Amino acid sequence: IDDLKVVSAGTLSLHHGKHLKAYVDNLNKLIVGSGFESKCLFDIVSSSEGALFNNAGQVLNHMLYFEQFIPNGVSMGADMKKLIVRDFGSVESFVEEFEIKGASLFGSGWVWLAQDHDGKLIVTQESNAGNPITRNLRPLMTFDVWEHAYYLDYQNRRSEYLSSLWKVLDWSVIENRLRS
């Protein structure tokens, strides 16, 4: 582990190159004749079910996950920090809650920073292909807690994996999601 940066090339190849690709391929097959062909992923995830929902959810979740990382990360801006402090008391309290919810999610899924309709930031746990948009929340940030995201590098040390992701998080992406 000492030589491991955050996620190894092997994990990235498996996670992005095989798992995400399978979801994309499945979604492309399932969408034909579904009535969702012209819909964006957010709309599909918000209003579909079954296999279509599962594959669309995984594609959307993985896109949001992979887009928010950059080597060496980008620090949280002042406006984002104010919102985090307002809703969690401190950045440290937010990180602690996020990591606890990610580590304690039973089975596979996602831990999210989301925003409710009043603008309050909250941390949610979503199982399987779940996404906060199914509960009318705005997804801002997510950490994947499916084993394929970390097991090659961290084995059963999910907490260590979650703690390491902050190093490569690009807060400017999350802040852009908040503004859009």
Tab-separated table of C-alpha atoms in Angstrom:
chain	number	residue	atom	x	y	z
A	1	ILE	CA	0.000	0.000	0.000
A	2	ASP	CA	2.873	2.416	0.659
A	3	ASP	CA	3.582	2.594	-3.066
A	4	LEU	CA	-0.082	2.914	-3.986
A	5	LYS	CA	-1.104	6.461	-4.828
A	6	VAL	CA	-4.871	6.234	-4.412
A	7	VAL	CA	-6.194	3.857	-7.046
A	8	SER	CA	-3.956	1.575	-9.062
A	9	ALA	CA	-3.949	1.305	-12.835
A	10	GLY	CA	-5.274	-2.243	-12.452
A	11	THR	CA	-8.272	-1.099	-10.433
A	12	LEU	CA	-8.942	1.777	-12.812
A	13	SER	CA	-8.746	-0.562	-15.803
A	14	LEU	CA	-11.166	-3.003	-14.203
A	15	HIS	CA	-13.516	-0.359	-12.812
A	16	HIS	CA	-13.705	2.011	-15.778
A	17	GLY	CA	-12.653	-0.284	-18.603
A	18	LYS	CA	-14.762	-3.316	-17.724
A	19	HIS	CA	-17.499	-2.532	-15.160
A	20	LEU	CA	-18.560	0.851	-16.528
A	21	LYS	CA	-18.228	-0.395	-20.108
A	22	ALA	CA	-20.583	-3.302	-19.325
A	23	TYR	CA	-23.192	-0.904	-17.914
A	24	VAL	CA	-22.897	1.345	-20.982
A	25	ASP	CA	-23.193	-1.623	-23.350
A	26	ASN	CA	-26.213	-2.989	-21.461
A	27	LEU	CA	-27.888	0.419	-21.372
A	28	ASN	CA	-27.372	0.876	-25.104
A	29	LYS	CA	-29.169	-2.445	-25.716
A	30	LEU	CA	-31.968	-1.839	-23.219
A	31	ILE	CA	-32.790	1.686	-24.334
A	32	VAL	CA	-33.844	0.632	-27.840
A	33	GLY	CA	-37.643	0.751	-27.991
A	34	SER	CA	-37.961	1.829	-24.352
A	35	GLY	CA	-39.314	5.318	-24.992
A	36	PHE	CA	-36.223	6.753	-23.268
A	37	GLU	CA	-34.004	6.937	-26.364
A	38	SER	CA	-33.972	10.749	-26.471
A	39	LYS	CA	-33.820	11.295	-22.690
A	40	CYS	CA	-30.746	12.325	-20.719
A	41	LEU	CA	-29.366	9.998	-18.044
A	42	PHE	CA	-30.802	12.137	-15.239
A	43	ASP	CA	-34.311	11.769	-16.708
A	44	ILE	CA	-33.894	8.038	-17.290
A	45	VAL	CA	-32.714	7.436	-13.731
A	46	SER	CA	-35.493	9.642	-12.343
A	47	SER	CA	-38.300	7.808	-14.100
A	48	SER	CA	-37.286	4.288	-15.131
A	49	GLU	CA	-37.231	1.003	-13.265
A	50	GLY	CA	-35.847	-2.498	-13.456
A	51	ALA	CA	-32.875	-3.302	-15.658
A	52	LEU	CA	-33.080	0.029	-17.489
A	53	PHE	CA	-32.889	1.925	-14.184
A	54	ASN	CA	-30.054	-0.258	-12.867
A	55	ASN	CA	-27.871	0.194	-15.930
A	56	ALA	CA	-28.690	3.896	-16.427
A	57	GLY	CA	-28.102	4.504	-12.716
A	58	GLN	CA	-24.739	2.803	-12.806
A	59	VAL	CA	-23.695	4.753	-15.911
A	60	LEU	CA	-24.745	8.080	-14.358
A	61	ASN	CA	-23.221	7.298	-10.972
A	62	HIS	CA	-19.928	6.202	-12.496
A	63	MET	CA	-19.790	9.273	-14.739
A	64	LEU	CA	-20.299	11.552	-11.735
A	65	TYR	CA	-17.736	9.532	-9.768
A	66	PHE	CA	-14.955	9.519	-12.370
A	67	GLU	CA	-15.459	13.171	-13.424
A	68	GLN	CA	-14.748	14.479	-9.908
A	69	PHE	CA	-11.176	13.212	-9.603
A	70	ILE	CA	-7.906	14.708	-10.773
A	71	PRO	CA	-4.294	13.903	-9.830
A	72	ASN	CA	-3.348	15.862	-6.705
A	73	GLY	CA	-6.943	17.117	-6.303
A	74	VAL	CA	-8.276	20.674	-6.208
A	75	SER	CA	-9.086	22.271	-2.853
A	76	MET	CA	-12.538	23.263	-1.717
A	77	GLY	CA	-13.420	26.885	-2.474
A	78	ALA	CA	-14.518	29.402	0.135
A	79	ASP	CA	-18.200	29.337	-0.891
A	80	MET	CA	-18.362	25.554	-0.704
A	81	LYS	CA	-16.600	25.573	2.633
A	82	LYS	CA	-19.197	28.038	3.995
A	83	LEU	CA	-22.023	25.720	2.933
A	84	ILE	CA	-20.309	22.666	4.436
A	85	VAL	CA	-19.689	24.489	7.724
A	86	ARG	CA	-23.267	25.806	7.729
A	87	ASP	CA	-24.783	22.345	7.294
A	88	PHE	CA	-22.281	20.071	9.059
A	89	GLY	CA	-20.614	22.361	11.624
A	90	SER	CA	-17.128	21.930	10.152
A	91	VAL	CA	-15.354	20.398	7.187
A	92	GLU	CA	-13.967	17.739	9.528
A	93	SER	CA	-17.496	16.814	10.703
A	94	PHE	CA	-18.655	16.529	7.106
A	95	VAL	CA	-15.713	14.292	6.123
A	96	GLU	CA	-16.286	12.124	9.196
A	97	GLU	CA	-20.013	11.692	8.458
A	98	PHE	CA	-19.330	10.998	4.785
A	99	GLU	CA	-16.707	8.347	5.541
A	100	ILE	CA	-18.810	6.699	8.261
A	101	LYS	CA	-21.823	6.481	5.959
A	102	GLY	CA	-19.651	5.143	3.144
A	103	ALA	CA	-17.991	2.551	5.354
A	104	SER	CA	-21.227	1.463	7.027
A	105	LEU	CA	-23.364	1.045	3.910
A	106	PHE	CA	-24.352	-2.608	3.934
A	107	GLY	CA	-23.489	-4.340	0.703
A	108	SER	CA	-22.775	-2.378	-2.443
A	109	GLY	CA	-23.699	1.140	-3.391
A	110	TRP	CA	-22.740	4.776	-3.126
A	111	VAL	CA	-22.282	7.495	-0.535
A	112	TRP	CA	-23.330	10.955	-1.728
A	113	LEU	CA	-23.141	14.611	-0.899
A	114	ALA	CA	-26.471	15.949	-2.122
A	115	GLN	CA	-28.512	19.120	-1.866
A	116	ASP	CA	-32.180	19.245	-0.966
A	117	HIS	CA	-34.774	21.618	-2.443
A	118	ASP	CA	-34.084	24.149	0.362
A	119	GLY	CA	-30.361	24.242	-0.476
A	120	LYS	CA	-29.256	22.200	2.558
A	121	LEU	CA	-26.364	19.817	2.000
A	122	ILE	CA	-26.862	16.253	3.220
A	123	VAL	CA	-25.014	12.943	3.056
A	124	THR	CA	-26.990	9.968	1.769
A	125	GLN	CA	-26.362	6.283	1.345
A	126	GLU	CA	-27.724	4.695	-1.817
A	127	SER	CA	-27.716	0.958	-2.432
A	128	ASN	CA	-26.878	-0.668	-5.735
A	129	ALA	CA	-27.601	1.784	-8.604
A	130	GLY	CA	-29.331	4.315	-6.337
A	131	ASN	CA	-28.877	8.030	-6.865
A	132	PRO	CA	-30.228	10.941	-4.779
A	133	ILE	CA	-32.188	12.255	-7.784
A	134	THR	CA	-34.740	9.497	-7.184
A	135	ARG	CA	-35.595	11.371	-3.957
A	136	ASN	CA	-35.623	14.826	-5.593
A	137	LEU	CA	-32.142	15.675	-4.313
A	138	ARG	CA	-29.313	17.150	-6.374
A	139	PRO	CA	-26.289	14.801	-6.503
A	140	LEU	CA	-23.060	16.746	-5.974
A	141	MET	CA	-20.364	14.236	-5.064
A	142	THR	CA	-20.137	10.483	-4.705
A	143	PHE	CA	-17.751	7.781	-3.614
A	144	ASP	CA	-18.342	4.313	-5.037
A	145	VAL	CA	-18.451	1.638	-2.329
A	146	TRP	CA	-18.911	-1.350	-4.606
A	147	GLU	CA	-16.015	-3.731	-4.033
A	148	HIS	CA	-14.782	-3.459	-7.625
A	149	ALA	CA	-13.895	0.179	-6.875
A	150	TYR	CA	-11.359	-0.685	-4.177
A	151	TYR	CA	-10.864	-4.381	-3.474
A	152	LEU	CA	-7.758	-4.956	-5.613
A	153	ASP	CA	-5.960	-2.125	-3.819
A	154	TYR	CA	-7.500	-2.091	-0.350
A	155	GLN	CA	-9.044	-5.573	0.051
A	156	ASN	CA	-11.606	-5.263	2.865
A	157	ARG	CA	-10.315	-1.868	4.063
A	158	ARG	CA	-13.180	0.200	2.670
A	159	SER	CA	-12.573	2.969	5.232
A	160	GLU	CA	-8.965	3.378	4.070
A	161	TYR	CA	-10.122	3.594	0.447
A	162	LEU	CA	-12.707	6.260	1.343
A	163	SER	CA	-10.116	8.301	3.266
A	164	SER	CA	-7.698	8.211	0.344
A	165	LEU	CA	-10.135	9.615	-2.243
A	166	TRP	CA	-10.066	13.113	-0.713
A	167	LYS	CA	-6.489	13.450	-2.028
A	168	VAL	CA	-7.654	13.363	-5.647
A	169	LEU	CA	-11.050	15.057	-5.328
A	170	ASP	CA	-11.572	18.059	-7.612
A	171	TRP	CA	-13.806	20.355	-5.588
A	172	SER	CA	-14.234	22.679	-8.588
A	173	VAL	CA	-16.302	19.931	-10.271
A	174	ILE	CA	-18.535	19.612	-7.204
A	175	GLU	CA	-18.894	23.383	-6.981
A	176	ASN	CA	-19.900	23.502	-10.672
A	177	ARG	CA	-22.559	20.860	-10.018
A	178	LEU	CA	-23.862	22.998	-7.181
A	179	ARG	CA	-24.171	26.024	-9.479
A	180	SER	CA	-25.775	24.212	-12.415
